[in-house]
XYZ file of C-alpha atoms in Angstrom:
726
model
C -0.006 0.012 -0.045
C 2.827 2.454 0.871
C 4.428 1.781 -2.485
C 1.230 2.471 -4.399
C 0.578 5.542 -2.423
C 4.064 7.045 -3.178
C 3.612 6.237 -6.928
C 0.206 8.060 -6.835
C 1.673 11.110 -5.186
C 4.605 11.297 -7.710
C 2.266 11.030 -10.483
C 0.091 13.808 -9.240
C 3.169 16.050 -8.759
C 4.420 15.224 -12.307
C 1.043 16.084 -13.818
C 1.030 19.434 -11.793
C 4.570 20.300 -12.940
C 3.672 19.622 -16.630
C 0.368 21.684 -16.302
C 2.398 24.704 -15.284
C 5.152 24.535 -18.066
C 4.236 25.314 -21.655
C 5.432 22.346 -23.921
C 6.318 24.733 -26.548
C 8.579 26.743 -24.171
C 10.031 23.540 -22.821
C 10.931 22.469 -26.415
C 12.378 25.899 -27.142
C 14.502 25.700 -24.019
C 15.696 22.199 -24.877
C 16.565 23.465 -28.386
C 18.459 26.395 -26.800
C 20.478 24.013 -24.418
C 21.284 21.764 -27.487
C 22.734 24.566 -29.493
C 24.914 25.713 -26.556
C 26.228 22.351 -26.206
C 26.913 21.830 -29.831
C 28.964 25.222 -29.712
C 26.782 26.884 -32.213
C 27.620 30.500 -33.351
C 27.707 33.016 -30.534
C 25.226 35.352 -32.529
C 22.714 32.500 -32.725
C 22.956 31.953 -29.034
C 22.389 35.575 -28.302
C 19.368 35.795 -30.648
C 17.725 32.497 -29.409
C 18.358 33.512 -25.818
C 16.870 36.945 -26.159
C 13.677 35.374 -27.738
C 13.365 32.793 -25.044
C 13.863 35.217 -22.214
C 10.619 36.992 -23.377
C 8.650 33.803 -22.693
C 7.689 32.077 -19.403
C 10.550 30.171 -17.883
C 11.341 28.516 -14.489
C 13.865 30.529 -12.354
C 16.577 27.814 -13.072
C 15.782 28.028 -16.911
C 16.026 31.756 -16.858
C 19.263 31.770 -14.951
C 20.810 29.375 -17.386
C 19.739 31.405 -20.396
C 20.898 34.630 -18.885
C 24.286 33.197 -18.058
C 24.847 31.696 -21.440
C 23.687 34.853 -23.415
C 26.081 36.761 -21.153
C 28.982 34.506 -22.031
C 28.279 34.715 -25.644
C 28.124 38.434 -25.688
C 31.346 38.694 -23.875
C 33.079 36.443 -26.398
C 31.620 38.827 -29.168
C 32.843 41.753 -27.345
C 29.435 43.259 -26.758
C 30.386 44.420 -23.250
C 27.461 46.737 -22.646
C 25.034 43.793 -23.346
C 26.983 41.678 -20.957
C 26.594 44.048 -18.129
C 22.878 44.238 -18.751
C 22.547 40.333 -18.900
C 24.488 40.004 -15.530
C 22.416 42.686 -13.857
C 19.212 40.816 -14.846
C 20.837 37.570 -13.460
C 21.822 39.338 -10.258
C 18.250 40.597 -9.772
C 16.830 37.187 -10.347
C 19.225 35.592 -7.670
C 17.661 37.869 -5.028
C 14.612 35.617 -5.131
C 16.130 32.413 -6.643
C 18.599 30.877 -4.116
C 21.431 29.327 -6.051
C 25.125 29.323 -4.977
C 25.904 27.776 -8.329
C 24.647 30.601 -10.346
C 25.938 33.165 -8.059
C 29.491 31.813 -8.566
C 28.773 31.887 -12.431
C 27.658 35.625 -12.038
C 30.952 36.517 -10.224
C 33.207 34.710 -12.573
C 31.559 36.225 -15.646
C 31.866 39.671 -14.181
C 35.477 39.042 -13.477
C 36.090 37.875 -17.104
C 34.320 41.057 -18.392
C 36.651 43.068 -16.100
C 39.613 41.461 -17.684
C 38.528 42.180 -21.215
C 38.075 45.826 -20.118
C 41.561 45.833 -18.642
C 40.126 46.339 -15.083
C 42.297 43.830 -13.219
C 41.761 45.053 -9.605
C 38.077 44.793 -10.021
C 38.437 41.387 -11.712
C 40.262 40.103 -8.634
C 37.475 40.969 -6.393
C 34.869 39.188 -8.564
C 36.982 36.051 -8.775
C 37.434 35.846 -4.932
C 33.611 35.875 -4.618
C 33.226 33.163 -7.342
C 35.860 30.970 -5.631
C 33.944 31.138 -2.239
C 30.708 30.085 -4.162
C 32.295 27.150 -5.913
C 34.066 25.876 -2.821
C 30.645 25.702 -1.176
C 29.007 23.783 -4.095
C 32.265 21.663 -4.541
C 32.056 22.410 -8.271
C 35.723 21.570 -8.883
C 35.519 22.237 -12.658
C 34.359 25.762 -12.241
C 36.551 26.326 -9.258
C 39.588 25.446 -11.433
C 38.456 27.888 -14.174
C 37.943 30.684 -11.624
C 41.298 30.199 -9.982
C 43.053 30.042 -13.438
C 41.202 33.395 -14.423
C 42.259 34.759 -10.896
C 45.856 33.819 -11.563
C 45.691 35.867 -14.838
C 44.452 38.987 -13.173
C 47.093 38.732 -10.525
C 49.868 38.151 -13.077
C 48.638 41.258 -15.000
C 49.180 43.300 -11.992
C 52.671 41.907 -11.446
C 51.679 39.750 -8.333
C 53.522 36.677 -9.680
C 53.844 34.852 -6.311
C 50.166 35.120 -5.707
C 49.472 33.985 -9.259
C 51.599 30.868 -8.951
C 49.672 29.920 -5.700
C 46.334 30.384 -7.469
C 47.438 28.355 -10.659
C 48.635 25.496 -8.359
C 45.156 25.492 -6.648
C 43.675 25.514 -10.186
C 45.590 22.342 -11.064
C 44.503 20.615 -7.845
C 40.840 21.426 -8.517
C 41.158 20.328 -12.173
C 42.432 16.927 -10.977
C 39.531 16.554 -8.488
C 37.207 17.331 -11.302
C 38.795 14.629 -13.416
C 38.425 16.924 -16.519
C 41.185 16.855 -19.042
C 40.546 20.195 -20.914
C 40.331 22.062 -17.588
C 43.550 20.390 -16.559
C 45.284 21.454 -19.661
C 44.024 24.987 -19.311
C 45.520 25.215 -15.814
C 48.887 23.961 -16.970
C 48.908 26.397 -19.797
C 48.285 29.237 -17.393
C 51.373 27.921 -15.421
C 53.378 28.115 -18.595
C 52.267 31.860 -19.114
C 53.448 32.650 -15.609
C 56.897 31.027 -16.257
C 57.081 33.157 -19.407
C 56.584 36.434 -17.358
C 59.086 35.183 -14.724
C 61.636 35.095 -17.679
C 61.895 31.257 -17.739
C 60.693 30.894 -21.468
C 62.510 27.651 -21.975
C 60.430 25.923 -19.267
C 57.253 27.504 -20.386
C 57.794 26.594 -24.089
C 58.587 22.960 -23.234
C 55.260 22.727 -21.316
C 53.253 24.452 -24.056
C 54.681 22.353 -26.918
C 53.964 19.178 -24.792
C 50.305 20.491 -24.171
C 50.017 21.266 -27.998
C 51.012 17.711 -29.023
C 48.669 16.248 -26.167
C 45.667 18.282 -27.332
C 46.026 17.436 -31.004
C 45.819 13.610 -30.210
C 43.558 13.653 -27.119
C 41.196 16.370 -27.032
C 37.681 15.947 -28.459
C 37.560 19.350 -30.044
C 41.168 20.681 -30.271
C 40.257 23.747 -32.253
C 38.880 25.450 -29.219
C 42.261 25.098 -27.441
C 44.616 25.790 -30.425
C 44.252 29.639 -30.273
C 45.179 29.841 -26.645
C 48.031 27.446 -27.012
C 49.474 29.095 -30.088
C 49.196 32.605 -28.410
C 51.146 31.260 -25.341
C 53.841 29.572 -27.640
C 54.129 32.976 -29.482
C 54.786 34.667 -26.053
C 57.658 32.196 -25.282
C 59.263 32.500 -28.605
C 59.113 36.299 -28.346
C 60.870 36.221 -24.897
C 63.611 33.921 -26.396
C 63.949 36.520 -29.246
C 63.025 33.942 -31.903
C 60.722 36.417 -33.548
C 60.060 34.598 -36.845
C 58.799 31.601 -34.871
C 56.761 33.884 -32.606
C 55.205 35.653 -35.690
C 54.144 32.314 -37.118
C 52.487 31.177 -33.764
C 50.637 34.478 -33.313
C 49.309 34.166 -36.836
C 47.916 30.712 -36.203
C 46.349 31.986 -32.951
C 44.628 34.805 -34.904
C 43.101 32.253 -37.414
C 41.785 30.136 -34.813
C 40.269 33.067 -32.865
C 38.545 34.225 -36.029
C 37.205 30.759 -36.584
C 35.843 30.556 -32.878
C 34.502 34.138 -33.182
C 36.895 35.378 -30.396
C 37.001 38.828 -31.766
C 38.532 40.354 -28.639
C 41.291 37.834 -28.584
C 41.769 38.343 -32.369
C 42.530 41.906 -31.604
C 45.325 40.714 -29.057
C 46.719 38.506 -31.800
C 46.971 41.308 -34.206
C 48.808 43.551 -31.816
C 51.374 40.791 -31.076
C 51.878 40.095 -34.797
C 52.685 43.735 -35.272
C 55.091 43.790 -32.239
C 57.052 40.799 -33.783
C 57.191 42.602 -37.236
C 58.670 45.576 -35.409
C 61.125 43.397 -33.608
C 62.211 42.085 -37.042
C 62.430 45.750 -38.356
C 59.782 45.029 -40.931
C 58.190 48.403 -40.214
C 56.202 48.715 -43.554
C 54.162 45.514 -42.699
C 53.237 46.442 -39.026
C 50.749 49.333 -39.562
C 48.100 47.251 -41.345
C 47.922 44.787 -38.517
C 47.704 47.690 -35.926
C 44.932 49.417 -37.903
C 42.948 46.182 -38.098
C 43.317 45.599 -34.360
C 42.301 49.306 -33.678
C 39.059 48.707 -35.899
C 38.246 45.744 -33.869
C 38.680 47.232 -30.504
C 36.815 50.304 -31.572
C 33.908 48.174 -32.748
C 33.994 46.301 -29.424
C 34.191 49.693 -27.491
C 37.221 48.646 -25.395
C 39.023 51.892 -24.268
C 42.065 50.250 -22.627
C 42.819 48.048 -25.758
C 42.389 51.104 -28.033
C 44.969 52.928 -26.041
C 47.107 49.795 -26.167
C 46.932 49.744 -29.985
C 47.651 53.459 -30.368
C 50.576 53.212 -27.875
C 52.001 50.527 -30.236
C 51.448 52.790 -33.295
C 53.402 55.446 -31.377
C 56.197 53.054 -30.643
C 56.341 52.150 -34.284
C 56.949 55.854 -35.071
C 59.641 55.987 -32.291
C 61.508 53.024 -33.998
C 61.290 54.799 -37.258
C 62.851 57.847 -35.618
C 59.761 59.989 -36.287
C 59.919 61.483 -32.865
C 57.560 64.474 -33.186
C 54.749 62.070 -34.520
C 55.473 59.724 -31.671
C 55.340 62.439 -29.068
C 51.908 63.562 -30.224
C 50.477 60.011 -30.301
C 51.960 59.064 -26.876
C 50.483 62.278 -25.446
C 47.045 61.216 -26.511
C 47.449 57.599 -25.303
C 48.534 58.818 -21.760
C 45.567 60.967 -21.409
C 43.220 58.030 -21.956
C 44.971 55.493 -19.560
C 44.231 55.067 -15.838
C 47.612 55.188 -14.074
C 46.048 52.802 -11.312
C 43.796 50.415 -13.135
C 46.218 50.210 -16.107
C 49.422 50.443 -14.149
C 51.736 48.219 -16.170
C 50.684 49.782 -19.533
C 50.734 53.218 -18.153
C 54.370 52.656 -17.029
C 55.283 51.129 -20.325
C 54.041 54.033 -22.616
C 55.295 56.684 -20.025
C 58.832 55.486 -20.604
C 58.416 55.334 -24.407
C 56.826 58.891 -24.239
C 59.878 60.166 -22.427
C 62.188 58.488 -24.848
C 60.403 60.086 -27.735
C 60.680 63.496 -26.030
C 64.416 63.042 -25.708
C 64.367 62.483 -29.483
C 62.703 65.843 -29.964
C 65.422 67.527 -27.643
C 62.785 68.130 -24.955
C 64.851 67.080 -22.054
C 63.033 68.923 -19.376
C 59.599 67.551 -20.294
C 61.081 64.059 -20.449
C 62.584 64.383 -16.965
C 59.174 65.667 -15.770
C 57.440 62.513 -17.190
C 60.057 60.144 -15.868
C 60.040 61.513 -12.378
C 56.289 61.123 -12.390
C 56.523 57.494 -12.999
C 56.012 55.456 -9.877
C 58.053 52.169 -10.072
C 56.905 50.704 -6.778
C 56.240 46.872 -7.348
C 57.290 47.399 -10.977
C 59.469 45.041 -13.069
C 63.238 45.273 -13.203
C 63.166 46.318 -16.861
C 60.833 49.159 -16.072
C 63.043 50.441 -13.306
C 66.360 50.115 -15.258
C 64.690 51.772 -18.300
C 63.600 54.818 -16.209
C 67.116 55.154 -14.594
C 68.909 55.000 -18.040
C 66.546 57.504 -19.594
C 66.998 59.897 -16.636
C 70.715 59.473 -16.908
C 70.475 60.360 -20.662
C 68.328 63.415 -20.016
C 70.509 64.751 -17.194
C 73.707 64.154 -19.393
C 72.179 66.162 -22.265
C 71.212 69.035 -19.676
C 74.886 69.054 -18.539
C 73.844 67.796 -15.115
C 76.662 65.256 -14.959
C 76.521 64.572 -11.238
C 72.861 63.586 -11.569
C 73.410 61.637 -14.588
C 76.190 59.678 -12.910
C 73.984 59.091 -9.846
C 71.345 57.516 -12.044
C 73.905 55.324 -13.616
C 75.399 54.258 -10.353
C 71.812 53.463 -9.094
C 71.205 51.318 -12.172
C 74.522 49.501 -11.776
C 73.484 48.713 -7.984
C 70.109 47.419 -9.374
C 71.979 45.301 -11.881
C 74.241 43.796 -9.207
C 71.140 42.926 -7.052
C 69.542 41.410 -10.157
C 72.598 39.391 -10.829
C 72.472 37.934 -7.373
C 68.840 36.911 -7.815
C 69.663 35.428 -11.186
C 72.723 33.542 -9.667
C 70.250 32.134 -7.025
C 67.909 30.902 -9.626
C 70.587 29.531 -11.773
C 72.233 27.623 -8.829
C 68.986 26.087 -7.868
C 68.160 25.074 -11.417
C 71.656 23.632 -11.832
C 71.382 21.559 -8.619
C 67.816 20.431 -9.653
C 69.141 19.142 -13.012
C 72.053 17.281 -11.479
C 69.721 15.410 -9.074
C 66.798 14.925 -11.404
C 67.405 11.564 -12.897
C 68.549 9.911 -9.526
C 65.504 11.422 -7.664
C 63.125 10.306 -10.272
C 64.426 6.695 -10.061
C 64.286 6.587 -6.318
C 60.743 8.118 -6.288
C 59.523 5.634 -8.790
C 60.874 2.748 -6.695
C 59.088 4.320 -3.573
C 55.851 4.370 -5.572
C 56.382 0.774 -6.776
C 56.923 -0.332 -3.237
C 53.903 1.551 -2.164
C 51.749 -0.268 -4.670
C 53.183 -3.634 -3.686
C 52.382 -2.970 -0.056
C 48.792 -1.818 -0.940
C 48.278 -5.159 -2.807
C 49.610 -7.188 0.190
C 47.357 -5.258 2.476
C 44.336 -5.996 0.401
C 45.282 -9.776 0.496
C 45.633 -9.632 4.245
C 42.195 -8.001 4.603
C 40.581 -10.733 2.332
C 42.241 -13.693 4.111
C 42.059 -12.699 7.572
C 39.162 -10.150 7.691
C 39.390 -9.452 11.459
C 39.360 -5.985 13.098
C 42.628 -6.766 14.874
C 44.531 -7.594 11.805
C 43.194 -4.566 10.066
C 44.526 -2.246 12.743
C 47.845 -4.140 12.596
C 47.996 -3.594 8.798
C 47.111 0.093 9.330
C 50.112 0.465 11.591
C 52.354 -1.156 9.069
C 51.144 1.072 6.253
C 51.506 4.080 8.526
C 55.178 3.073 9.184
C 55.893 2.584 5.494
C 54.461 5.892 4.607
C 56.496 7.589 7.321
C 59.653 5.961 5.866
C 58.743 7.020 2.392
C 58.087 10.618 3.612
C 61.333 10.501 5.446
C 63.320 9.503 2.323
C 61.646 12.234 0.261
C 62.522 14.856 3.011
C 66.092 13.757 3.013
C 66.246 14.129 -0.848
C 64.655 17.563 -0.575
C 67.227 18.511 1.929
C 70.173 17.246 -0.155
C 69.063 19.179 -3.121
C 68.544 22.284 -1.161
C 72.030 21.951 0.571
C 73.588 21.635 -2.812
C 71.839 24.607 -4.154
C 72.944 26.751 -1.298
C 76.533 25.711 -1.701
C 76.457 26.538 -5.433
C 74.748 29.936 -4.812
C 77.266 30.925 -2.022
C 80.236 29.951 -4.212
C 79.012 31.866 -7.248
C 78.045 34.989 -5.251
C 81.425 34.981 -3.491
C 83.258 34.919 -6.971
C 81.076 37.490 -8.508
C 81.333 39.861 -5.535
C 85.136 39.598 -5.490
C 85.291 40.345 -9.178
C 82.896 43.309 -9.044
C 84.476 44.942 -5.918
C 87.925 45.928 -7.414
C 86.657 47.677 -10.489
C 84.001 49.419 -8.572
C 86.606 50.583 -5.956
C 88.826 52.077 -8.652
C 85.790 53.824 -10.171
C 84.991 55.285 -6.853
C 88.474 56.471 -6.132
C 88.832 58.213 -9.496
C 85.480 59.861 -9.227
C 86.366 61.127 -5.740
C 89.624 62.490 -7.173
C 87.700 64.296 -9.899
C 85.077 65.600 -7.430
C 87.864 67.181 -5.152
C 89.941 68.507 -7.987
C 93.011 66.026 -6.944
C 93.983 65.168 -10.460
C 96.168 67.113 -12.805
C 94.719 65.800 -16.106
C 90.911 65.220 -15.900
C 90.803 63.845 -19.450
C 93.321 61.067 -18.540
C 91.099 60.142 -15.516
C 87.923 60.227 -17.618
C 89.655 57.790 -20.044
C 90.494 55.542 -17.184
C 86.958 55.645 -16.015
C 85.631 54.674 -19.391
C 88.203 51.819 -19.665
C 87.105 50.542 -16.215
C 83.593 50.662 -17.165
C 84.241 48.746 -20.313
C 85.905 46.110 -18.248
C 82.981 45.923 -15.818
C 80.552 45.627 -18.659
C 82.614 42.855 -20.222
C 82.685 41.035 -16.871
C 78.916 41.319 -16.596
C 78.468 39.976 -19.987
C 80.689 37.166 -19.371
C 78.995 36.110 -16.164
C 75.586 36.281 -18.032
C 76.886 33.962 -20.761
C 78.198 31.498 -18.283
C 74.964 31.579 -16.484
C 73.135 30.836 -19.835
C 75.519 27.759 -20.346
C 74.702 26.438 -16.753
C 70.880 26.687 -17.450
C 71.109 24.983 -20.875
C 69.999 28.096 -22.814
C 73.284 28.774 -24.371
C 72.596 27.357 -27.826
C 74.443 27.224 -31.120
C 73.291 28.327 -34.527
C 75.416 26.157 -36.939
C 75.760 26.519 -40.632
C 78.161 24.883 -43.240
C 81.240 26.848 -44.125
C 84.314 26.404 -46.325
C 86.900 25.605 -43.756
C 89.815 27.254 -45.476
C 87.944 30.607 -46.124
C 86.627 30.629 -42.570
C 90.134 29.939 -40.950
C 91.673 32.523 -43.220
C 89.239 35.124 -42.068
C 90.134 34.230 -38.411
C 93.791 34.538 -39.319
C 93.321 38.068 -40.679
C 91.380 39.058 -37.546
C 94.236 37.934 -35.206
C 96.777 39.575 -37.509
C 95.055 42.898 -37.118
C 95.051 42.771 -33.312
C 98.532 41.329 -32.954
C 100.311 43.766 -35.287
C 98.446 46.814 -33.714
C 99.994 45.889 -30.440
C 103.471 45.952 -31.963
C 103.990 42.132 -31.929
C 105.474 40.056 -34.783
C 102.864 37.867 -36.340
C 103.120 34.749 -38.732
C 100.598 32.226 -39.905
C 100.359 28.804 -41.753
C 96.953 27.747 -42.969
C 97.161 24.165 -44.392
C 93.756 23.180 -45.312
C 92.255 21.774 -48.517
C 90.121 24.464 -50.109
C 87.147 21.883 -50.717
C 86.582 20.930 -47.208
C 83.444 22.162 -45.343
C 82.766 22.178 -41.649
C 79.504 22.803 -39.777
C 79.629 25.225 -36.889
C 78.521 28.547 -35.337
C 80.916 31.053 -36.806
C 79.940 33.902 -34.366
C 80.593 31.700 -31.434
C 83.836 30.382 -32.712
C 84.943 33.909 -33.778
C 84.177 34.962 -30.119
C 86.634 32.098 -28.952
C 89.254 33.327 -31.519
C 88.832 36.811 -30.282
C 89.112 35.868 -26.622
C 92.400 33.993 -27.303
C 93.882 36.821 -29.432
C 92.972 39.361 -26.883
C 94.713 37.269 -24.174
C 97.792 36.979 -26.381
C 97.869 40.672 -26.908
C 97.462 41.462 -23.307
C 99.848 38.931 -21.894
C 102.887 38.765 -24.409
C 105.915 41.084 -23.701
C 107.105 43.417 -26.440
C 109.006 42.752 -28.620
C 107.435 39.424 -29.047
C 105.998 37.075 -31.565
C 102.644 35.280 -32.158
C 102.075 32.326 -34.642
C 98.692 30.985 -35.838
C 98.559 27.483 -37.517
C 95.742 25.401 -38.831
C 95.493 22.003 -40.441
C 93.258 18.879 -40.686
C 94.483 16.073 -38.492
C 92.831 12.622 -37.793
C 89.318 13.946 -38.733
C 89.640 17.244 -36.790
C 90.294 20.841 -37.756
C 93.206 21.759 -35.483
C 93.790 25.532 -34.669
C 96.796 26.603 -32.600
C 97.785 30.089 -31.363
C 101.233 30.478 -29.820
C 102.818 33.350 -28.149
C 106.237 34.319 -26.739
C 107.071 34.925 -23.002
C 105.918 35.221 -20.346
C 104.651 31.691 -20.011
C 102.388 29.720 -17.594
C 103.512 27.075 -15.028
C 102.573 23.548 -15.942
C 100.401 23.336 -12.875
C 98.126 26.035 -14.344
C 97.635 24.177 -17.761
C 94.713 21.971 -16.482
C 92.989 24.756 -14.417
C 93.428 27.733 -16.874
C 89.973 27.056 -18.421
C 88.215 27.322 -14.954
C 86.043 30.486 -14.355
C 87.793 33.114 -12.249
C 90.903 31.126 -11.953
C 94.133 33.098 -11.262
C 97.566 32.323 -12.719
C 100.775 33.833 -11.479
C 101.181 37.561 -11.763
C 102.884 37.346 -15.229
C 99.390 36.583 -16.449
C 97.410 38.703 -14.027
C 93.939 40.089 -14.959
C 95.168 43.596 -14.016
C 96.310 43.646 -17.605
C 92.536 43.471 -18.730
C 89.845 40.838 -19.064
C 87.228 39.415 -16.907
C 88.929 36.109 -16.031
C 85.945 34.340 -17.637
C 87.020 34.356 -21.405
C 88.852 31.085 -21.340
C 85.852 29.412 -19.426
C 83.563 30.752 -21.990
C 85.669 29.598 -24.811
C 85.812 26.117 -23.325
C 82.044 26.033 -23.063
C 81.643 26.991 -26.776
C 84.271 24.424 -28.006
C 82.714 21.735 -26.043
C 79.252 22.490 -27.378
C 80.719 21.974 -30.796
C 81.945 18.463 -29.721
C 85.487 19.573 -29.730
C 88.387 19.971 -27.361
C 90.557 22.887 -26.187
C 93.761 22.579 -24.142
C 96.793 24.633 -23.236
C 100.577 23.819 -23.292
C 103.897 25.599 -23.408
C 104.754 27.128 -26.592
C 108.026 26.800 -28.654
C 108.525 30.513 -28.163
C 108.554 30.312 -24.363
C 104.980 31.531 -23.859
C 101.535 29.807 -24.047
C 100.021 27.742 -26.967
C 96.245 27.097 -27.058
C 95.062 24.286 -29.266
C 91.453 23.793 -30.572
C 90.173 20.517 -32.112
C 86.881 20.590 -33.966
C 85.378 17.545 -35.479
C 84.957 17.273 -39.358
C 82.774 14.495 -40.725
C 84.562 11.782 -42.784
C 82.434 12.371 -45.807
C 83.683 15.979 -45.913
C 87.249 14.861 -46.017
C 86.956 12.677 -49.277
């Protein structure tokens, strides 16, 4: 009887519900849902949704339609319409209690704020949305919201907070067990790595995602635009502008196909920026004008200002300073210094640079002094200091100009320390990576074995006492695993700290001496303690050049440590290339008053594949050392030949020589020989270390021995393929 009664009540309720809903409206609503799920055109979604909202709908149906119409209008760039749709949804939620749609209301408002360039407002909306989706445990929407939140944080330069948010987005995506959402979170992480100047790591992650999307995603086209745009960012950071240009163009085609017109405008601006970087100035204007037309149609003031700022920058690159000044002036008037902080800083600096081009130094100084660099990037701060130094110098305020330069050098030293820390940590991580992965895999396998055993015990014994015992065993195993992982982490950290301390100690030592000399000479000039100021200025310039060379050498070594030091090889005629090197050496040696002889014994048909710029850097380092460290009158000899499948290059000089104990260590960074070969004669002490890195990357060898003239002989061996020797 109870069963029959329940069935009867349910039937009555079902009839009551159907009597209240119009079958035609239900059909129209179902048709609307079907169109949304099949990803119909955004314009069709908007048109159908507006017609449906004029009819009688349940509160849940009306909330669904309002949200989907708002999303479609947002993608189409109809931002005023989006605001009206969301206001209607917010009014509905006053009577319709739904945390789900409150969360969707907040995330859509945040996305709208991002499209309008209002990142502070976007953050507040996303925080509200996060709270709602945490309540409903909707992990898919929670991951989306956290990813958008990380983007708004990143746009304001809050990278630490952005990384925390994207990590939470990845965790939520895993809980949701949703592959596209997981990919989106990892792509957001790659974007942050890009902005943190770790483009190699970002690009590797992005290319892996692109390959995965192509083979796994049900509808990869919806992801291609975002991935190609991110890949373009990474290539741009790596200065590979042709590859970046190609990626942005692909992103543009996919955004047009998906009717993402606002994003298509972003693509066009980035395409123009890569063309400017490639100095293809005649091609850039059409892309910028197309972007301007798009953003004007979408009524996006921030993005309109962004495009006009890029048009002004193009004029600046073409040295059309007066035109650039007028354009920048208009752009600055339309930007909010708080809401559009990063963009405002960027264009203010370029505006000042254009003013310097028109010889308006006073106006440039006023603009620069008005730029607040609190919480700004290192590049922004350095550019401001360098432009101020230039302006003060042109105004004959040399003391102020020097103060700006000194401040920039201090900042550069601090940045080097930060970079050294990052490189040291990265190097330690690379050396321990393989071993750690193997050990972690063993631990995981052991954990799985233990789980299987535990299951067998539970099935066989099935008693509470034994279950408790097995629980204790599992706890102990997990404790041991955690202990092992903690020990590994401590080992990696200790190695990283040691590498950092050694590198910082060496760099600090090398920077201290030239900086002290500069300080003493400047103080002498300041107190009129020198008889010949011109000579002192010449010394200052020489010391600054050496300091700049030292910093450049340190940067190149840091690149080699991180794996970003790459070769760009081509095939060359070995005889012509070596002859060119010999001529360069002869010019340096004879100018220094030394006797030079050469012997190039290479078949003129042999070719060799190498990076000529890098090898030329090696040859120049060796020749510079020879000139600096050979007493006059002295002699230098350069020989080359093919020997046992190798191109052999040898540069020998006369006294003074180097002790045999130094031959092995001479290629180590910052290694000091005896006083006869002191760095007081010039150089950074890193040239031979860099040369060793370059030759090693070519698969060759470089070594030192005593020369027949009583000095030092450096020999380079570069492999030549057997087929090229026939």
